[in-house]
Short mmCIF file of C-alpha atoms in Angstrom, two decimals:
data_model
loop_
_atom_site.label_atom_id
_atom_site.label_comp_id
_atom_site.label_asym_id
_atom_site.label_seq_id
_atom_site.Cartn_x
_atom_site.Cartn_y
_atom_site.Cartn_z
CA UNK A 288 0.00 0.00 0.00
CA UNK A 289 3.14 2.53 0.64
CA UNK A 290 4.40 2.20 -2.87
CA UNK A 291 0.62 2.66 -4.55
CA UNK A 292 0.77 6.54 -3.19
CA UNK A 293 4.04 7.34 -4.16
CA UNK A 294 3.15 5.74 -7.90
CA UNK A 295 0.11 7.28 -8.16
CA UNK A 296 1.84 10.25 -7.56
CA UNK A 297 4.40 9.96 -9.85
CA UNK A 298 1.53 8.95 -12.74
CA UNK A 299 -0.54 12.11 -12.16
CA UNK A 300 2.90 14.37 -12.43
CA UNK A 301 3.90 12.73 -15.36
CA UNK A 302 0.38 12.88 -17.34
CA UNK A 303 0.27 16.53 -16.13
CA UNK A 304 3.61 17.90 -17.62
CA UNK A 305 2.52 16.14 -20.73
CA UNK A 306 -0.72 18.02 -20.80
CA UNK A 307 0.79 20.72 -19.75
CA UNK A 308 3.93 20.68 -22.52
CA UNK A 309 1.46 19.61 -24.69
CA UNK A 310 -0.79 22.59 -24.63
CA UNK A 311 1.81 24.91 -24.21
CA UNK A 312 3.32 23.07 -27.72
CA UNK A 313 0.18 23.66 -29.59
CA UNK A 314 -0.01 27.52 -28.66
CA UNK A 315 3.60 27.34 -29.39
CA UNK A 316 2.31 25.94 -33.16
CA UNK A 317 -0.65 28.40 -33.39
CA UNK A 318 1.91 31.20 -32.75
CA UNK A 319 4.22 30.70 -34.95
CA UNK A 320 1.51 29.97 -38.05
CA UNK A 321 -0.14 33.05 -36.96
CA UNK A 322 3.18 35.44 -37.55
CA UNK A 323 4.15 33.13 -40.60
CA UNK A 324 1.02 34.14 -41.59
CA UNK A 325 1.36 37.98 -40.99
CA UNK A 326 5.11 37.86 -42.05
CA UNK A 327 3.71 36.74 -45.43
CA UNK A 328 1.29 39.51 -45.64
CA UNK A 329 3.59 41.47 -45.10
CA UNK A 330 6.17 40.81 -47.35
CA UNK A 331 3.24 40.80 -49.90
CA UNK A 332 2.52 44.42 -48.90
CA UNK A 333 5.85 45.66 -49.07
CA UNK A 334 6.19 43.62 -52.30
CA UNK A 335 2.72 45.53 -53.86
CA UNK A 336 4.30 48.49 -52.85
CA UNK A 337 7.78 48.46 -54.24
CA UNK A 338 6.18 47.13 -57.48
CA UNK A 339 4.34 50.76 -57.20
CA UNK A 340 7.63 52.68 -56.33
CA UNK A 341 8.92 51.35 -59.37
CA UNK A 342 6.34 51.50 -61.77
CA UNK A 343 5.95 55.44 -60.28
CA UNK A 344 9.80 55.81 -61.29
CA UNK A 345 9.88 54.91 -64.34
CA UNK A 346 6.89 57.34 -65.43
CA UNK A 347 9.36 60.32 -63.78
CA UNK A 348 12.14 58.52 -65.76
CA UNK A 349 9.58 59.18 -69.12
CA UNK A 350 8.10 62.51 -67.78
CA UNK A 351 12.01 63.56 -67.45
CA UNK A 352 12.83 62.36 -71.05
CA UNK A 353 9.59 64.61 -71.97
CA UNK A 354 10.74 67.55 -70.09
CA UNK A 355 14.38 67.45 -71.58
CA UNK A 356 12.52 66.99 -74.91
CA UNK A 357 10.56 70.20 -74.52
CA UNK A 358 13.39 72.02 -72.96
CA UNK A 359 15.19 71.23 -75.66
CA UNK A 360 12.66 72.08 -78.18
CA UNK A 361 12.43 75.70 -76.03
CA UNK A 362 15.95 76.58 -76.47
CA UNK A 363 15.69 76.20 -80.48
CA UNK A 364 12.42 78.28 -80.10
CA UNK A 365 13.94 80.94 -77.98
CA UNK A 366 17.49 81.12 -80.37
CA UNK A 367 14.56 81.53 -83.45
CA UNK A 368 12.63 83.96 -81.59
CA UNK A 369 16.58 85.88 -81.04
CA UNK A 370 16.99 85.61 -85.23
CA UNK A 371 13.35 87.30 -85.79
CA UNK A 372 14.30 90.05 -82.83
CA UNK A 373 17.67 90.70 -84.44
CA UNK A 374 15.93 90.83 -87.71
CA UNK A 375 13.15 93.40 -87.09
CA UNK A 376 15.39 95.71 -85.30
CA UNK A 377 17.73 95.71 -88.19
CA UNK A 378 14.79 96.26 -90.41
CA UNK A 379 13.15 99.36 -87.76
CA UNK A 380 16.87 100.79 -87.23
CA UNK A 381 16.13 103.25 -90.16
CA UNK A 382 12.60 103.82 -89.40
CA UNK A 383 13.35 104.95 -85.88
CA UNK A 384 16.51 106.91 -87.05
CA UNK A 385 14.21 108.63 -89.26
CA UNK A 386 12.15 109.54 -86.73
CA UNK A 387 14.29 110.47 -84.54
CA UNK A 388 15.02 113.68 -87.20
CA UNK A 389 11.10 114.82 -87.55
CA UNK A 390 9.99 116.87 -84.61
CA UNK A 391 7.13 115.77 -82.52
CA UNK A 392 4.63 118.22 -80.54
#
């Protein structure tokens, strides 16, 4: 009858740190699939995103092609517009020396 206490004992601690390692093994499993889980979210996010980032650079890289294009196409604009300057003040220089000689009131 002494040794029945003592082995009972010893049968109830033993089923009881199984149960207990047991449970704390499964919320041990349900934590870890939950933050695989949210780890792959988000990588997915920050995957979405930098697929954004880049698709959002490369329309500056082809707005900044555009801009250098019209810049470009300003300057030969602006030398033309210099030419057709140059040219009607050579073509008013005698007009206005010419009146420069008549009198006004």
């Amino acid at each position: 009858m002494e040794i029945w206490l003592p082995a009972a004992f010893l049968v109830i601690a033993v089923l009881g740190s199984a149960a207990y390692a047991a449970v704390r093994g499964w919320r041990l499993w349900r934590t870890f699939r939950a933050t695989a889980r949210r780890a792959g979210d988000a990588i997915e996010r920050v995957t979405t995103t930098a697929a954004k980032a880049e698709e959002h650079a490369l329309s500056l890289t082809g707005n900044v092609e555009r801009l250098t294009r019209a810049a470009d196409h300003l300057q030969e604009s602006l030398a033309e517009l210099a030419v057709i300057r140059a040219a009607a003040a050579e073509a008013r220089a005698p007009i206005d020396a010419v009146r420069g000689i008549v009198p006004t009131k």
